[in-house]
Coordinates of C-alpha atoms and ligand atoms in Angstrom, one line a residue:
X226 CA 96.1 136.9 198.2
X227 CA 94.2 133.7 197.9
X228 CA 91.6 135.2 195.6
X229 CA 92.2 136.8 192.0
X230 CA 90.4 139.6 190.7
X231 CA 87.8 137.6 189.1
X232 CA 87.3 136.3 192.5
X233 CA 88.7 132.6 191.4
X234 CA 90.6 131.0 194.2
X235 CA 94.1 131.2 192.9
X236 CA 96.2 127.9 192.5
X237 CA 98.5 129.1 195.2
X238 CA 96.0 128.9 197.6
X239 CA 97.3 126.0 199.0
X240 CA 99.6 123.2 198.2
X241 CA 96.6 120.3 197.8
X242 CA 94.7 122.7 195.4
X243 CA 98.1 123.0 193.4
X244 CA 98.6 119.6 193.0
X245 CA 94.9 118.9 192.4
X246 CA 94.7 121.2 189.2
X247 CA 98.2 120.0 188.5
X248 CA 96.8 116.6 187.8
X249 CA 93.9 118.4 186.8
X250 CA 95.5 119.7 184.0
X251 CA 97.6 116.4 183.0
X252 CA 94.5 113.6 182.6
X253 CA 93.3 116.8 180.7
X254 CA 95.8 116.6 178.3
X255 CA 96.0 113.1 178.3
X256 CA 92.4 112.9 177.1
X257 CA 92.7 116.0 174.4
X258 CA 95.9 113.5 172.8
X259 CA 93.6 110.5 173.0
X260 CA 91.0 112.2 171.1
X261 CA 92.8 114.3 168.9
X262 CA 94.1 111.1 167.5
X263 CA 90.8 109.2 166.9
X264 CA 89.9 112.8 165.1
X265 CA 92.5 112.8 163.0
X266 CA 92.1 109.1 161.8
X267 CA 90.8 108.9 158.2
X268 CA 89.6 105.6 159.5
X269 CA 86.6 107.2 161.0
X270 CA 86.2 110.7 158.9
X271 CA 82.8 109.4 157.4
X272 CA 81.4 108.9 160.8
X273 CA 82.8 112.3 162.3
X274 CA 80.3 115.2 162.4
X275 CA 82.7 117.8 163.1
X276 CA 86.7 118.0 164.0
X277 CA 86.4 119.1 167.7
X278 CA 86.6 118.4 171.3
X279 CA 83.7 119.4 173.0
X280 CA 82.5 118.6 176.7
X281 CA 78.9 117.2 177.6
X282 CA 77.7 116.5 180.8
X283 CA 81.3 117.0 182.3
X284 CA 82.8 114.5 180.0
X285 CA 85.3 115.2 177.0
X286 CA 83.3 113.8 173.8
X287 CA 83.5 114.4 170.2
X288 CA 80.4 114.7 167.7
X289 CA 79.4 112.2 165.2
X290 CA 77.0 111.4 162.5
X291 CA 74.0 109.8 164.4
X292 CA 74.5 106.1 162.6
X293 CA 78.0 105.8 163.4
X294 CA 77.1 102.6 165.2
X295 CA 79.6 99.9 165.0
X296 CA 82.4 102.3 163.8
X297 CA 83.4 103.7 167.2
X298 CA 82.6 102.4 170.8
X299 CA 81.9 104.5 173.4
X300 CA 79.3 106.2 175.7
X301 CA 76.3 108.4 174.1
X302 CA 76.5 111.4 176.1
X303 CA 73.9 113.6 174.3
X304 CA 72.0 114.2 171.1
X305 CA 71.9 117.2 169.1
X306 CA 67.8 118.7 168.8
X307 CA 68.1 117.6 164.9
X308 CA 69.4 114.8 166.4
X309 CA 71.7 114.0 163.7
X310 CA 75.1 114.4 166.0
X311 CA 75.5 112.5 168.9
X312 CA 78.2 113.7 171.4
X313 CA 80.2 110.1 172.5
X314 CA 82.9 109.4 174.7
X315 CA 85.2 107.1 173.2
X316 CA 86.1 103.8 175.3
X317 CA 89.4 104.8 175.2
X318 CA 89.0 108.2 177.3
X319 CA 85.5 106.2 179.7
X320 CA 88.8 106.1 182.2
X321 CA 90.4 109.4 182.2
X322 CA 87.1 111.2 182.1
X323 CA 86.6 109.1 185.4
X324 CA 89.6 110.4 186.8
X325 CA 89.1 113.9 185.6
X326 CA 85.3 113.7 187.6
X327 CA 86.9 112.6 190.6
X328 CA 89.5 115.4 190.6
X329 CA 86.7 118.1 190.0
X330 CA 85.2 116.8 192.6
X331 CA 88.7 117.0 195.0
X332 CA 89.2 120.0 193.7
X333 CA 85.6 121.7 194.7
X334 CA 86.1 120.0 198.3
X335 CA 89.8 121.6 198.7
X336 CA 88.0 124.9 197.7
X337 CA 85.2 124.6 200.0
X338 CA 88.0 124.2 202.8
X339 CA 90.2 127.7 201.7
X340 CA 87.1 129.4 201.6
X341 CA 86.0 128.3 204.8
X342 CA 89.4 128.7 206.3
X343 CA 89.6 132.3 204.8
X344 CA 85.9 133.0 205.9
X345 CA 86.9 132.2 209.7
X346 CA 89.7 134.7 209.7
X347 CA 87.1 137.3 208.1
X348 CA 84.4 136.5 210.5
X349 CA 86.9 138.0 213.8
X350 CA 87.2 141.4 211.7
X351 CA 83.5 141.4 210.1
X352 CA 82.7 144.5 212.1
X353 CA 85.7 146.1 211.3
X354 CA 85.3 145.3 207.4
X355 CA 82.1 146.1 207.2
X356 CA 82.5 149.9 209.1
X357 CA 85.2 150.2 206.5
X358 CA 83.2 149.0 204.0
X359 CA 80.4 151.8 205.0
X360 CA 83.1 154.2 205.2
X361 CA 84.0 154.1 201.5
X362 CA 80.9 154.2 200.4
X363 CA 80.0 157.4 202.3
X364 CA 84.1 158.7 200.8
X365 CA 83.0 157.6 197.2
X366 CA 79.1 159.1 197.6
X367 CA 81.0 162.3 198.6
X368 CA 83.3 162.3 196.7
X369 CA 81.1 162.1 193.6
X370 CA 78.8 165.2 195.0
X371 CA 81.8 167.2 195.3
X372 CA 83.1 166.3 191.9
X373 CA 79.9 166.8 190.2
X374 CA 78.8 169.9 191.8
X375 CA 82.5 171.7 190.6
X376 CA 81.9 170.4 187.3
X377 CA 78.7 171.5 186.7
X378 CA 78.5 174.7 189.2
X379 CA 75.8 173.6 191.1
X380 CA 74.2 175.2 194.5
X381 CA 72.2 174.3 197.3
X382 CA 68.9 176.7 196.9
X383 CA 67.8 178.7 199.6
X384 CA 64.8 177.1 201.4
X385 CA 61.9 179.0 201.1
X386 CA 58.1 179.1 200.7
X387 CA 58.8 179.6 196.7
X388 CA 60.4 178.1 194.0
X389 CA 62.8 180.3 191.9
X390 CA 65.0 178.0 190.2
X391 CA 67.5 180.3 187.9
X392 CA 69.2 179.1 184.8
X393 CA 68.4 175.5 186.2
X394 CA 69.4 172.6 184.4
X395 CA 68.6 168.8 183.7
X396 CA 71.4 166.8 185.7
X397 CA 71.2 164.1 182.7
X398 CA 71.6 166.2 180.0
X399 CA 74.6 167.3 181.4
X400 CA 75.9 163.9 182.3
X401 CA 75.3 162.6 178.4
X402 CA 77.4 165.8 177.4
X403 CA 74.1 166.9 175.9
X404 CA 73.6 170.5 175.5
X405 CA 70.6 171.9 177.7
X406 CA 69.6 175.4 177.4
X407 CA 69.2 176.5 181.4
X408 CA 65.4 177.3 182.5
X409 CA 63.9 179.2 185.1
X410 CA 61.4 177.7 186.9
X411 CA 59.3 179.2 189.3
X412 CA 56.1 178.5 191.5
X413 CA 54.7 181.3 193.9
X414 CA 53.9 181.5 197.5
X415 CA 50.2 182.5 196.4
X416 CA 50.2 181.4 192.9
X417 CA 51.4 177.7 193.6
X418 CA 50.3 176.5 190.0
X419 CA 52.2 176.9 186.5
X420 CA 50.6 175.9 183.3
X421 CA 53.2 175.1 180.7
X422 CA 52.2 175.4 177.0
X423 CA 53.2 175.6 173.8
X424 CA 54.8 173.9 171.0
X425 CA 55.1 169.9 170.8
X426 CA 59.3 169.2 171.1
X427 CA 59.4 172.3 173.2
X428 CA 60.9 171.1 176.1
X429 CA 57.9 171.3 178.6
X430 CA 57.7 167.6 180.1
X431 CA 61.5 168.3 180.4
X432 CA 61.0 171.3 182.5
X433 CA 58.7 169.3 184.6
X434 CA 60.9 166.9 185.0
X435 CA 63.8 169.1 185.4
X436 CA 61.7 170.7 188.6
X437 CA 60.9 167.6 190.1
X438 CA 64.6 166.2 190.0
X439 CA 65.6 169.4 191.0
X440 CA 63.3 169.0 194.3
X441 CA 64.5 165.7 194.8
X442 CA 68.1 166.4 194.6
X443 CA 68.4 169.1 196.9
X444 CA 66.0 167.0 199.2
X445 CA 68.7 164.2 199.1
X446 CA 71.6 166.8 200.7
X447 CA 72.8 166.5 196.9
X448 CA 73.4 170.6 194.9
X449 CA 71.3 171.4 191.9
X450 CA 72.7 172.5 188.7
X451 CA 71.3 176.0 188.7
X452 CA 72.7 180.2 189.4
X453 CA 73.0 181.5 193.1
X454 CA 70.3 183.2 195.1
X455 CA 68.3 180.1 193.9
X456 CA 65.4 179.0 196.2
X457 CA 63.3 175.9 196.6
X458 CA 60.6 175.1 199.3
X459 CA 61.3 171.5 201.4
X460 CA 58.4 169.5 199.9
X461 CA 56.9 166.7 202.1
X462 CA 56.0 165.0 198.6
X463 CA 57.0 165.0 195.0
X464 CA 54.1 163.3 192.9
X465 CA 54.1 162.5 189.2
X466 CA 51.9 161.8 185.9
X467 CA 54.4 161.8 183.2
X468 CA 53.9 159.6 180.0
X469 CA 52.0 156.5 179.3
X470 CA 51.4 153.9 181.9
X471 CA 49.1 151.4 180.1
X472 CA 49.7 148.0 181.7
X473 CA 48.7 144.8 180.6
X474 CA 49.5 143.6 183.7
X475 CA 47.6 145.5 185.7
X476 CA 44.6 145.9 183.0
X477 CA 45.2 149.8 183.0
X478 CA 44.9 151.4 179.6
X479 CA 45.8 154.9 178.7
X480 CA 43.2 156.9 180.3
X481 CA 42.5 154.6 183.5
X482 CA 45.9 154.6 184.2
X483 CA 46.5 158.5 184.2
X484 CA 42.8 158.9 186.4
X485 CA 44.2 156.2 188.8
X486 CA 47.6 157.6 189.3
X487 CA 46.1 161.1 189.6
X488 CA 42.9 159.7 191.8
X489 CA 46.1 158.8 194.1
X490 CA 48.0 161.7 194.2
X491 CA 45.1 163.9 195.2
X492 CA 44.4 161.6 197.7
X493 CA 47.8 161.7 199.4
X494 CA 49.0 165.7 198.5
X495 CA 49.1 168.6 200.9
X496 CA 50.3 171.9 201.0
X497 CA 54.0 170.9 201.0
X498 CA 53.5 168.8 198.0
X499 CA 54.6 169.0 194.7
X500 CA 52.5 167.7 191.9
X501 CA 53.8 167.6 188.2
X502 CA 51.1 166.3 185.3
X503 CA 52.2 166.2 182.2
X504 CA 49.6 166.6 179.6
X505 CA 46.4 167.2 181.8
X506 CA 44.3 164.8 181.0
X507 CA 45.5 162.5 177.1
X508 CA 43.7 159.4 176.0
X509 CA 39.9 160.3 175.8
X510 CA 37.8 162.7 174.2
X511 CA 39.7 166.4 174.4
X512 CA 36.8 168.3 175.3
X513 CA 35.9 165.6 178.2
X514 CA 39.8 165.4 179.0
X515 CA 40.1 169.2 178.8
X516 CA 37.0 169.6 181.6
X517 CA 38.4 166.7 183.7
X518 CA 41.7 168.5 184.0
X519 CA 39.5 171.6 184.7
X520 CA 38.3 169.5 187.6
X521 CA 41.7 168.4 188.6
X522 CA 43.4 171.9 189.1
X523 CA 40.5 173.3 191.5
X524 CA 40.7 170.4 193.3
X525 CA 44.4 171.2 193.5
X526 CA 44.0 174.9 194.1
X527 CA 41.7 173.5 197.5
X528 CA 44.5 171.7 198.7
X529 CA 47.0 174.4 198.4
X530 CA 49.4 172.5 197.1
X531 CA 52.6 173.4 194.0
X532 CA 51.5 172.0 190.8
X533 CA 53.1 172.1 187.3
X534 CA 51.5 171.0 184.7
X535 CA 51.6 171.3 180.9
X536 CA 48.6 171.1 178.6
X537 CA 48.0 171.8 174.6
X538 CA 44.1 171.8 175.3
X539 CA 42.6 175.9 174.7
X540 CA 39.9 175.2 177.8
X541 CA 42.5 174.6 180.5
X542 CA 45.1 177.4 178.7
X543 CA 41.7 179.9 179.6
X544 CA 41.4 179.0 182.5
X545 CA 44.9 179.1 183.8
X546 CA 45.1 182.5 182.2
X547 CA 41.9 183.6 184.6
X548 CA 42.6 181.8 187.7
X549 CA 44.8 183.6 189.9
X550 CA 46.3 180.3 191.7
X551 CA 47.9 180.0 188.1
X552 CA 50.5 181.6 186.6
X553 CA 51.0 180.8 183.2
X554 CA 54.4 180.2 181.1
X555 CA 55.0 179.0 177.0
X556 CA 58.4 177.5 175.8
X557 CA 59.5 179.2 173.1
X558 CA 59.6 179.1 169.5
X559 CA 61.4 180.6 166.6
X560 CA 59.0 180.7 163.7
X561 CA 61.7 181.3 161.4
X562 CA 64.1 178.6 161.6
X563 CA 60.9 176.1 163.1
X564 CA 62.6 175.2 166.1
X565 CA 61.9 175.4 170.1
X566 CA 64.1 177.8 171.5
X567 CA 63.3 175.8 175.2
X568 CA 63.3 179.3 176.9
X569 CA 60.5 179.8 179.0
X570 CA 58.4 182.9 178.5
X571 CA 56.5 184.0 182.0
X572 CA 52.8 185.7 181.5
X573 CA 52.6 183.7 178.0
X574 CA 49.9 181.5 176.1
X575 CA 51.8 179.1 173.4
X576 CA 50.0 177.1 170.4
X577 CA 51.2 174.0 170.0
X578 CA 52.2 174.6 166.5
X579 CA 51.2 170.5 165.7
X580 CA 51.3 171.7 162.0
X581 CA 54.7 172.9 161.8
X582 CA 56.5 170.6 164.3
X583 CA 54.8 167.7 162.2
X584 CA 56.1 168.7 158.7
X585 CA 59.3 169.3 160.1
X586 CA 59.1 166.3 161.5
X587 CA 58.8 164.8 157.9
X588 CA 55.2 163.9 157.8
X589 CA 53.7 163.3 154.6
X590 CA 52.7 167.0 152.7
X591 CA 49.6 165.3 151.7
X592 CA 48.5 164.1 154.8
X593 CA 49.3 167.9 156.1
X594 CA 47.3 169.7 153.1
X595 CA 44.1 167.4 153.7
X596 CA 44.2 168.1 157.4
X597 CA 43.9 171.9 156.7
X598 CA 40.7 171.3 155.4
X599 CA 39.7 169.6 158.6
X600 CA 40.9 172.2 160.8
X601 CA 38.3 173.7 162.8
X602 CA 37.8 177.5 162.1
X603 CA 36.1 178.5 165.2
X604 CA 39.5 176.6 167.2
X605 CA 42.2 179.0 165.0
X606 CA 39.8 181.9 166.1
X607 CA 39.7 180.9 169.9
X608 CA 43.6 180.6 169.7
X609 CA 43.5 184.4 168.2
X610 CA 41.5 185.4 171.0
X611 CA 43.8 183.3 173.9
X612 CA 46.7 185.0 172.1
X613 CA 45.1 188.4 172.5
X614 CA 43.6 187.7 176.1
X615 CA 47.5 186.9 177.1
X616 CA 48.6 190.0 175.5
X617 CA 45.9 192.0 177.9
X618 CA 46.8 190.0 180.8
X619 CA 50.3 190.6 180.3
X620 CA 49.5 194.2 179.9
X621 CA 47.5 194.2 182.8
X622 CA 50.3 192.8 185.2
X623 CA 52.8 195.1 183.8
X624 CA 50.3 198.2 184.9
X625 CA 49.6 196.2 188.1
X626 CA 53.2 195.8 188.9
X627 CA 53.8 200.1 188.3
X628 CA 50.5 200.5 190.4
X629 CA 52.4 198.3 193.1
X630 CA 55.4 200.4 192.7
X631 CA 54.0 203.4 192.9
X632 CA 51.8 202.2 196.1
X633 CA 55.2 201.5 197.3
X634 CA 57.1 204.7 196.5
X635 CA 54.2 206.6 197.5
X636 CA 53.7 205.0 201.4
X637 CA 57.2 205.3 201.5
X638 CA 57.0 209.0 200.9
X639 CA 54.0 209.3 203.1
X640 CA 56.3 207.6 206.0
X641 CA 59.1 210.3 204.8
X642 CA 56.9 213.1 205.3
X643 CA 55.0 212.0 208.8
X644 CA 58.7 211.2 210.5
X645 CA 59.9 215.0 208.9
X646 CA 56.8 216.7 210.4
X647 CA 57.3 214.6 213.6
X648 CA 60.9 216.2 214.0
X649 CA 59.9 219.3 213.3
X650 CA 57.2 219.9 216.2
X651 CA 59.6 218.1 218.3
X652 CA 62.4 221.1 217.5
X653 CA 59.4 223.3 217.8
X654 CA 58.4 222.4 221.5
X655 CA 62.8 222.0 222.1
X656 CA 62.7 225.8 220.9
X657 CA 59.5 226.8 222.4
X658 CA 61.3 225.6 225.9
X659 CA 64.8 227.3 225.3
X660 CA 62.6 230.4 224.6
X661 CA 60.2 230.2 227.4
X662 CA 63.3 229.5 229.7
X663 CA 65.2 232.6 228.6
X664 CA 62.0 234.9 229.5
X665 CA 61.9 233.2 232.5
X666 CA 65.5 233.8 233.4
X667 CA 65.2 237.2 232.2
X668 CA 62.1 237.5 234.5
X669 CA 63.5 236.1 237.4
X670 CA 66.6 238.7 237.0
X671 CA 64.6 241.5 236.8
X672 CA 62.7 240.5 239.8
X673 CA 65.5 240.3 241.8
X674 CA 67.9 243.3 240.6
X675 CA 63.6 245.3 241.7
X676 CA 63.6 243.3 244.8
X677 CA 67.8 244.6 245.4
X678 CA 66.6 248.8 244.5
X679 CA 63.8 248.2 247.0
X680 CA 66.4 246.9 249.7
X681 CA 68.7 249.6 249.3
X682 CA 65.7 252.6 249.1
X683 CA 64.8 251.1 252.4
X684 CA 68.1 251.6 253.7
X685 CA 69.6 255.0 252.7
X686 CA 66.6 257.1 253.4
X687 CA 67.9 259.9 251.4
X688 CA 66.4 258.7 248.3
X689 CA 70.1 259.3 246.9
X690 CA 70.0 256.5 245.4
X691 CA 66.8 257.6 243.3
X692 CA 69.1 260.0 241.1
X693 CA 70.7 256.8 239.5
X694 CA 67.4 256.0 237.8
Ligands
LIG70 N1 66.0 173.0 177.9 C1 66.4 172.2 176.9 N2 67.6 172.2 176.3 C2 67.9 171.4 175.3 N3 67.1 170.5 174.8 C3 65.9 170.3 175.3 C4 65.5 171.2 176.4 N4 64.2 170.8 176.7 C5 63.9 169.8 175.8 N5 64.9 169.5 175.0 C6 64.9 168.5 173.9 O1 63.6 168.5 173.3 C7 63.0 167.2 173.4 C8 61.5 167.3 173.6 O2 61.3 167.9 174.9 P1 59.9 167.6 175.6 O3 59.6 166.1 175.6 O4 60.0 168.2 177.0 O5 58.9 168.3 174.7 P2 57.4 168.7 175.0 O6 57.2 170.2 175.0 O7 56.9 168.0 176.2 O8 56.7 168.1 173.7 P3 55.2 167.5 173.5 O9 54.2 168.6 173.7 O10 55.3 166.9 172.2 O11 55.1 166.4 174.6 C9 63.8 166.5 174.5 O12 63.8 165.1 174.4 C10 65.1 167.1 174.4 O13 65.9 166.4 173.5
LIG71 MG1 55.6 166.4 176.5

């Protein structure tokens, strides 16, 4: 009650402190009338700089021209830079400004005391405060999970050894109110890696980054915007090389500062980790960066660990394609309108479409036609042939994925026909028994209705008993 929002100590506090800036507020008026006046006298108007009441070293002052001496008495307080004002207390206000010090200083003193008097009754409850204090943080951290996972429809993932984020989407976008077309993102069991190509503004350092916050989130206890029957594996590390991070400070420039960073990651990730590299590897010669990122992802593979990375350079979009630790995936484009569509296509190659993004990015047309005389022929036919190797490999895993089917169907009919075949001797052997008993019976009845006519000859001698046959 003492304290006001701002977290001033309110006049009220206490009676002195009332009083105080009571009197406070008096000698301050006292001082504004004294000065006001000596402003307002044409006496001095040559001599004044400007009409106001200003304060300078905690003393009321006004500013005047710098050779008003003689014309005014006072105190020089302080000096414009220019120094063509100088900020004076008038002898008439030496007095009061004394006073006015003098309460400031009464009035920090009777503040020191509330706050000291208000920290002892505190200090008996701190634990109390502070569990409550702890409390509300965990309500409000709550509280905000719950309100943000109903708003956006998010989910906790299943935990499993693969990633199959469905319709997944960038917490931030949603937060700005920013449209975000939902992506799937997936990383295998086996095929741990993703290459992500295809055209520049296409949304593929997004969908890296949209996994690894993804990763982190659910990692935190907090949902992920993203469909049901989601899954994510519990990483033991989430590592990054996304953008620039050339440092004057730390005497890094582009490329050093992408081979440290990675240097470090490969140093430290495992087969729980999770490595996201955005544009494997910028800043050097493409060919040389190209190879080095070669280098990168079989070191990778040999670790076992998840990696996503994206790439515009043909070498590593050839290997990815022939590696089978890779899958590959392009965001998409629509040639038509000359936009991303931000979907990403499984089993697919992307170009980079530099060209087209860059003229609708309003590059000079000039600068464009030149550069299509510089553009190498044998790269355009290297992207034909990446474009058709993708359309074999994605014909290739099609037939694969019937073979697998029909492997399946096939073993499952096998199973169907080894369990029928299994019944059926069993009801064979069942009947074989029924049967075998019956004879038996039959046998046994036979004996003994013999063994009874052989009795009964024995005892009537007269063979009567012979007519009945
Ligand atoms: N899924 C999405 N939905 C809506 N907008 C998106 C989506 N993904 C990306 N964007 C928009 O496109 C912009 C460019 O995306 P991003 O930086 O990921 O492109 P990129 O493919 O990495 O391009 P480059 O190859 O030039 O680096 C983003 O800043 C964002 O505004
Ligand atoms: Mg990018």
């Amino acid at each position: 009650d003492s304290i006001d929002p701002s977290g001033m100590i309110k006049d009220s506090a206490s009676r002195d402190l009332y009083n105080i800036r009571k009197n406070i507020k008096e000698v301050e008026k006292q001082i504004t009338t004294i000065l006001e006046k000596l402003l307002n006298n044409s006496k001095f108007a040559d001599v004044l700089q400007d009409r106001i009441i200003t304060i300078r070293r905690d003393r009321y002052v006004i500013p005047v021209k710098h050779n008003f001496a003689g014309k005014i008495q006072g105190i020089i307080q302080d000096r414009s830079s220019s120094g063509q004002t100088v900020y004076l207390e008038p002898v008439g206000v030496v007095e009061l400004n004394n006073k006015l010090s003098d309460l400031k200083l009464q009035e920090h003193i009777e503040i020191r005391k509330i706050l000291k008097f208000i920290t002892d009754i505190l200090r008996d409850k701190y634990q109390h405060i502070s569990r409550t204090y702890q409390a509300i943080i965990e309500f409000d951290f709550l509280y905000t999970i719950g309100k943000y996972s109903r708003e956006f429809s998010c989910v906790f993932p299943k935990l499993k050894d693969r990633m199959d984020l469905k319709q997944v989407r960038h917490p931030i976008f949603l937060f700005m109110g920013k449209e975000f077309k939902p992506i799937d993102l997936r990383l295998g069991e086996k095929k741990k890696g993703l290459i992500i190509t295809g055209p520049n503004t296409g949304g593929k350092t997004i969908a890296l980054k949209t996994a690894g916050l993804s990763a982190l989130l659910v990692q935190s206890g907090i949902p992920v915007p993203a469909e049901e029957e989601s899954e994510i594996p519990v990483f033991e590390g989430v590592f990054a090389d996304i953008g620039d991070m050339q440092s004057i400070e730390q005497n890094l420039s582009t490329f050093s500062a992408h081979i440290k960073n990675i240097k470090e990651i490969l140093q430290q990730a495992g087969e729980k980790s999770l490595l996201l590299l955005d544009e494997l590897i910028p800043g050097t010669d493409p060919d040389e960066g190209a190879a080095i990122g070669i280098g990168i992802l079989h070191k990778i593979e040999e670790l076992n660990a998840y990696v996503m990375a994206t790439t515009h350079f043909k070498q590593i979009k050839i290997f990815a394609l022939s590696d089978d630790y890779f899958e590959v995936a392009s965001v998409g484009f629509d040639k038509e309108t000359l936009s991303p569509t931000y979907t990403l296509h499984y089993n697919s190659v992307g170009e980079s479409m530099a060209f087209y993004i860059a003229e609708k990015l309003g590059i000079n047309e000039e600068v464009l036609d030149i550069a299509r005389k510089y553009i190498d022929e044998t790269f355009l036919q290297l992207e034909k042939a990446i474009q058709e190797l993708e359309v074999y490999k994605a014909k290739y895993e099609e037939e694969l994925k019937e073979l697998e089917q029909l492997k399946n169907s096939l073993s499952e009919q096998k199973e169907k026909y080894d369990r029928l075949l299994k019944e059926l001797q069993k009801e064979k052997e069942k009947r074989w028994e029924t049967v075998k008993k019956e004879a038996e019976d039959y046998l046994k009845q036979l004996r003994e209705e013999g063994y009874q006519i052989l009795q009964e000859l024995k005892t009537t001698k007269s063979g009567k008993i012979l007519s009945s046959f």
